[in-house]
mmCIF file with all atom_site columns, C-alpha atoms in Angstrom:
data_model
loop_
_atom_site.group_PDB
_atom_site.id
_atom_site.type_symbol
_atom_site.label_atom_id
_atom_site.label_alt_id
_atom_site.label_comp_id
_atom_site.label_asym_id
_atom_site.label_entity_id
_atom_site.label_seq_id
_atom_site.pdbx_PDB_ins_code
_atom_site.Cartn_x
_atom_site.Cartn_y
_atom_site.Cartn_z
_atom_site.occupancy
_atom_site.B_iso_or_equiv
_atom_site.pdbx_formal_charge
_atom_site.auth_seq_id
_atom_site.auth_comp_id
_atom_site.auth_asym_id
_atom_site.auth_atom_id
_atom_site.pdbx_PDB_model_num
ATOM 1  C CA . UNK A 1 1  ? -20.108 8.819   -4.398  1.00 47.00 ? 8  UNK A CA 1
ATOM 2  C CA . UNK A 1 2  ? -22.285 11.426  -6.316  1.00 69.00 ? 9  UNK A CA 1
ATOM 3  C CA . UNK A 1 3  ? -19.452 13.677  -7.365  1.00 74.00 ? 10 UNK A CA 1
ATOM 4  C CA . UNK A 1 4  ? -17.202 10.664  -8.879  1.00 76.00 ? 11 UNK A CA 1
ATOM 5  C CA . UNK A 1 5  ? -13.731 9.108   -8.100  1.00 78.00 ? 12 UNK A CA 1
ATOM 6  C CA . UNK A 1 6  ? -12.302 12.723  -8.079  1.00 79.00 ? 13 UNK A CA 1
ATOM 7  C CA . UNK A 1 7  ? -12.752 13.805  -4.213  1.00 85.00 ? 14 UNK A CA 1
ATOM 8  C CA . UNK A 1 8  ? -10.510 14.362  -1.732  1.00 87.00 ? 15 UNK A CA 1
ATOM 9  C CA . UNK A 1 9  ? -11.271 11.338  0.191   1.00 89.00 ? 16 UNK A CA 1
ATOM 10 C CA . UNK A 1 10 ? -11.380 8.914   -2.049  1.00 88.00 ? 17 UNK A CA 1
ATOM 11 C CA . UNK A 1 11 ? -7.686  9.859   -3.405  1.00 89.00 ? 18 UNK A CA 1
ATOM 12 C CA . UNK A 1 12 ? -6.197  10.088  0.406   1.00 90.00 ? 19 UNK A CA 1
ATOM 13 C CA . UNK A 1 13 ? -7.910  6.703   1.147   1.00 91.00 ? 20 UNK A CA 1
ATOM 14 C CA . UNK A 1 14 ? -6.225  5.436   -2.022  1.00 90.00 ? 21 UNK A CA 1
ATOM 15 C CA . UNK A 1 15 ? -2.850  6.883   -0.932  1.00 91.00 ? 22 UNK A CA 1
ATOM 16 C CA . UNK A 1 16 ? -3.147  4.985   2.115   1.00 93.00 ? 23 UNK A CA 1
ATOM 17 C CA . UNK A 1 17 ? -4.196  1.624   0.671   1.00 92.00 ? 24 UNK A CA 1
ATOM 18 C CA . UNK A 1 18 ? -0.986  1.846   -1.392  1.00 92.00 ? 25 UNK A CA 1
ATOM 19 C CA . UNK A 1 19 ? 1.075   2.707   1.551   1.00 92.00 ? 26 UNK A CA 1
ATOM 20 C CA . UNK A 1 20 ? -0.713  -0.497  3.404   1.00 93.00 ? 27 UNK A CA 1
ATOM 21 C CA . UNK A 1 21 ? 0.343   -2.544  0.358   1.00 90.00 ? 28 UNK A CA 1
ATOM 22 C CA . UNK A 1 22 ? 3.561   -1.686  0.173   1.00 90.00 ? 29 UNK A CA 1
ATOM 23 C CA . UNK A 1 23 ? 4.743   -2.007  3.350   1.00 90.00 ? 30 UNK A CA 1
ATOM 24 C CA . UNK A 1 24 ? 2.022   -4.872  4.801   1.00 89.00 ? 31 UNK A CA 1
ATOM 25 C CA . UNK A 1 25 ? 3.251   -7.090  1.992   1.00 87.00 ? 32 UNK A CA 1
ATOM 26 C CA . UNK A 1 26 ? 7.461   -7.155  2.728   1.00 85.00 ? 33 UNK A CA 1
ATOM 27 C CA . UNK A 1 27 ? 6.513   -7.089  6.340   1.00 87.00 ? 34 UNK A CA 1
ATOM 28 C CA . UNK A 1 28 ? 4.167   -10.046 6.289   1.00 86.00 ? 35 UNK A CA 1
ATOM 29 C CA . UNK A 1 29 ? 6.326   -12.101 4.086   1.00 83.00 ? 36 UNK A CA 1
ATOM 30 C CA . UNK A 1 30 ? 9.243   -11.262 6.695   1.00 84.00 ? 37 UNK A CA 1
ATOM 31 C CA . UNK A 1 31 ? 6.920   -12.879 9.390   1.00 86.00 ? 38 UNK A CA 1
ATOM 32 C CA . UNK A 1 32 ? 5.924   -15.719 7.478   1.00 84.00 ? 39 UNK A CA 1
ATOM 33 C CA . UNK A 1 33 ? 9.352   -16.410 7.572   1.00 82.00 ? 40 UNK A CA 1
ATOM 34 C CA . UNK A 1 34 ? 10.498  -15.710 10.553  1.00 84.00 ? 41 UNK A CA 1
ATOM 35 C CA . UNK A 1 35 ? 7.921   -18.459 11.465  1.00 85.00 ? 42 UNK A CA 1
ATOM 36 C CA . UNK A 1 36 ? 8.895   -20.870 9.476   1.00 81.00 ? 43 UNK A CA 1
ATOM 37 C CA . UNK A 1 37 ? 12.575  -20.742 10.471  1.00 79.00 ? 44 UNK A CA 1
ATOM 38 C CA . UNK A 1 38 ? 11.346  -20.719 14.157  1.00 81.00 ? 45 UNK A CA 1
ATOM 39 C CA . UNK A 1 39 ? 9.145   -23.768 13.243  1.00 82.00 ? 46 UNK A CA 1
ATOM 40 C CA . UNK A 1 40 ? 11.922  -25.597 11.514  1.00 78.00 ? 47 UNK A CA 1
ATOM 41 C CA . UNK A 1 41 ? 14.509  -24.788 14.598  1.00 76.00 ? 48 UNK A CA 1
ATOM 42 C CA . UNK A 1 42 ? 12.387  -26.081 16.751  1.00 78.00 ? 49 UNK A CA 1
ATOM 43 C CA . UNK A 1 43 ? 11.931  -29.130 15.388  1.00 77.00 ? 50 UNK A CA 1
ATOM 44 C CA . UNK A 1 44 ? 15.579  -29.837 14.066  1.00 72.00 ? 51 UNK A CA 1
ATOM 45 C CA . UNK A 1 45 ? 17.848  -27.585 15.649  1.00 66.00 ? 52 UNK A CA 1
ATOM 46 C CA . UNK A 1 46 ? 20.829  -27.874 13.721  1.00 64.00 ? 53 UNK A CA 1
ATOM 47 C CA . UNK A 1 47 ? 18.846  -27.171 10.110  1.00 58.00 ? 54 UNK A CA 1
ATOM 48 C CA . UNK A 1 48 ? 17.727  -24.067 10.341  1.00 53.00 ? 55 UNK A CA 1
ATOM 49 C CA . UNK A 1 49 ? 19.111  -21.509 7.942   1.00 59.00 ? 56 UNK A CA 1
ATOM 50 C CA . UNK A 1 50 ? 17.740  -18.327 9.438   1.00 58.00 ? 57 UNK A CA 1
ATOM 51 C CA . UNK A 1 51 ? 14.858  -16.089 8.166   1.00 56.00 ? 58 UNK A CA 1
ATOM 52 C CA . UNK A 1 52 ? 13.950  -15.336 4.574   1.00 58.00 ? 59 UNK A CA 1
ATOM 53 C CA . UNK A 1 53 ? 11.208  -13.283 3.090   1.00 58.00 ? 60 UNK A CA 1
ATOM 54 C CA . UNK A 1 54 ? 8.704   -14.947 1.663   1.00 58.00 ? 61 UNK A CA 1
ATOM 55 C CA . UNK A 1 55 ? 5.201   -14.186 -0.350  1.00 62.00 ? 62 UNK A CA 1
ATOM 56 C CA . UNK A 1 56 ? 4.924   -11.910 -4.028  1.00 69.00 ? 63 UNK A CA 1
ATOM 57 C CA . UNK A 1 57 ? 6.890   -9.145  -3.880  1.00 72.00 ? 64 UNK A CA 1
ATOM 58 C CA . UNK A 1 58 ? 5.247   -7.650  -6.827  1.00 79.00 ? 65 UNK A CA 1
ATOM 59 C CA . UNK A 1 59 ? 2.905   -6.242  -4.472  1.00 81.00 ? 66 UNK A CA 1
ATOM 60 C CA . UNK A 1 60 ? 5.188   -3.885  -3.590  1.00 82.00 ? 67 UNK A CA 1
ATOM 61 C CA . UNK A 1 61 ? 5.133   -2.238  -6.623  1.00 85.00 ? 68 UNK A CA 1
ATOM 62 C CA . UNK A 1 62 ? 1.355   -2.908  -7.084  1.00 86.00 ? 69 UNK A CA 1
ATOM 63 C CA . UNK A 1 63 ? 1.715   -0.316  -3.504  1.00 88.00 ? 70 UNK A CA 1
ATOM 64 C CA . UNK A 1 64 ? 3.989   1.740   -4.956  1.00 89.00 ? 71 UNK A CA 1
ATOM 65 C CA . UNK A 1 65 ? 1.977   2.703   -7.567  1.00 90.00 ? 72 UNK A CA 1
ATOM 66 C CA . UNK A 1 66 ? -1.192  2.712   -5.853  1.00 91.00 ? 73 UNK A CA 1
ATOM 67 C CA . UNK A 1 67 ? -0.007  5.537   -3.762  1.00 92.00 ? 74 UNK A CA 1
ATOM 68 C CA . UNK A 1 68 ? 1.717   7.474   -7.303  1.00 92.00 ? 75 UNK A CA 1
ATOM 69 C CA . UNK A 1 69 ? -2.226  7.044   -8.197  1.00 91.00 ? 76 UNK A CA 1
ATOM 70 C CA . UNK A 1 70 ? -3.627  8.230   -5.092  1.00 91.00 ? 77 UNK A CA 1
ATOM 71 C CA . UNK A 1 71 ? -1.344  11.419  -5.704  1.00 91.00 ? 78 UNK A CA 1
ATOM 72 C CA . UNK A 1 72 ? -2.824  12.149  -8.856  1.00 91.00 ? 79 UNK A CA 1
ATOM 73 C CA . UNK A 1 73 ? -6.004  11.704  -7.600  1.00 90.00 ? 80 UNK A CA 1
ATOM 74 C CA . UNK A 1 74 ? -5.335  14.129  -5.442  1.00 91.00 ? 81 UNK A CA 1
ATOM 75 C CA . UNK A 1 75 ? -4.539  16.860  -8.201  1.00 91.00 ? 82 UNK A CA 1
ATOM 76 C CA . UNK A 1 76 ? -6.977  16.062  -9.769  1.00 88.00 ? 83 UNK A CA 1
ATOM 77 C CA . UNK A 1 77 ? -9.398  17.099  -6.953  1.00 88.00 ? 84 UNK A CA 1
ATOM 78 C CA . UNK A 1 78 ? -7.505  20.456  -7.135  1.00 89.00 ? 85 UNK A CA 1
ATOM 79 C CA . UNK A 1 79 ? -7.975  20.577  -10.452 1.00 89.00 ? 86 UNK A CA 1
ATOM 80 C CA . UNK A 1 80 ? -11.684 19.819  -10.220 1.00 86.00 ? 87 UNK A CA 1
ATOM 81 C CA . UNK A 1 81 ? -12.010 22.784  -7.505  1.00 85.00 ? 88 UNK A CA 1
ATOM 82 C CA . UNK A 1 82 ? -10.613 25.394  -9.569  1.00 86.00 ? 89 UNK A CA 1
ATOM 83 C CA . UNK A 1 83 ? -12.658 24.498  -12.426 1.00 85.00 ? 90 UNK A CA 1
ATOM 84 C CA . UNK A 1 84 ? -15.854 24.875  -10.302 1.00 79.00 ? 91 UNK A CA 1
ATOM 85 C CA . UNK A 1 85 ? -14.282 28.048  -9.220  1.00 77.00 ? 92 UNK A CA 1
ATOM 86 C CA . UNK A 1 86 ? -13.665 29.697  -12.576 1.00 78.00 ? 93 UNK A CA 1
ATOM 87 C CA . UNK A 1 87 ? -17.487 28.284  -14.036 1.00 65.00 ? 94 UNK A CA 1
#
C-alpha cells in the first residue's frame, strides 16, 4: 500500500467488511440460538421457549459504521484524484 489508506480498494473492501459485520453478527447470534433451543427441545421437550438471538449486538453498529467509513473512504479517493488532476 504505497499510495496510503486512500485507494479505491481499500475503501470498497472496507465497505464490505462493515456490511459482513453487520449482518454476519445478528445472523450468527440468530443461529446460535436457534441451536440452542433445538438442543434444549431435544432433550426436554416440553421446556423449550423458542429461539432468541444471542451474541453482542453492538457489532452491529461497529458494521454500521464501518461501512459509513468505507463511504468516506471512498470520497476521499475522489477527492485524492482530482487533486492529482488539478497539480
Amino acid at each position: 500500500m504505497q499510495e496510503g489508506p486512500f485507494t479505491d480498494i481499500v475503501a470498497g473492501r472496507l465497505f464490505f467488511l462493515g456490511w459482513f459485520v453487520a449482518v454476519g453478527s445478528p445472523l450468527a447470534g440468530l443461529l446460535a440460538g436457534w441451536s440452542d433451543s433445538w438442543l434444549v427441545g431435544s432433550m426436554a421437550p416440553m421446556v423449550g421457549s423458542g429461539p432468541t438471538v444471542a451474541g453482542p449486538q453492538v457489532l452491529v453498529l461497529a458494521g454500521l459504521a464501518a461501512v459509513v467509513l468505507g463511504k468516506i473512504m471512498r470520497e476521499g479517493v475522489r477527492m485524492r484524484e482530482d487533486l492529482e488532476g488539478t497539480v
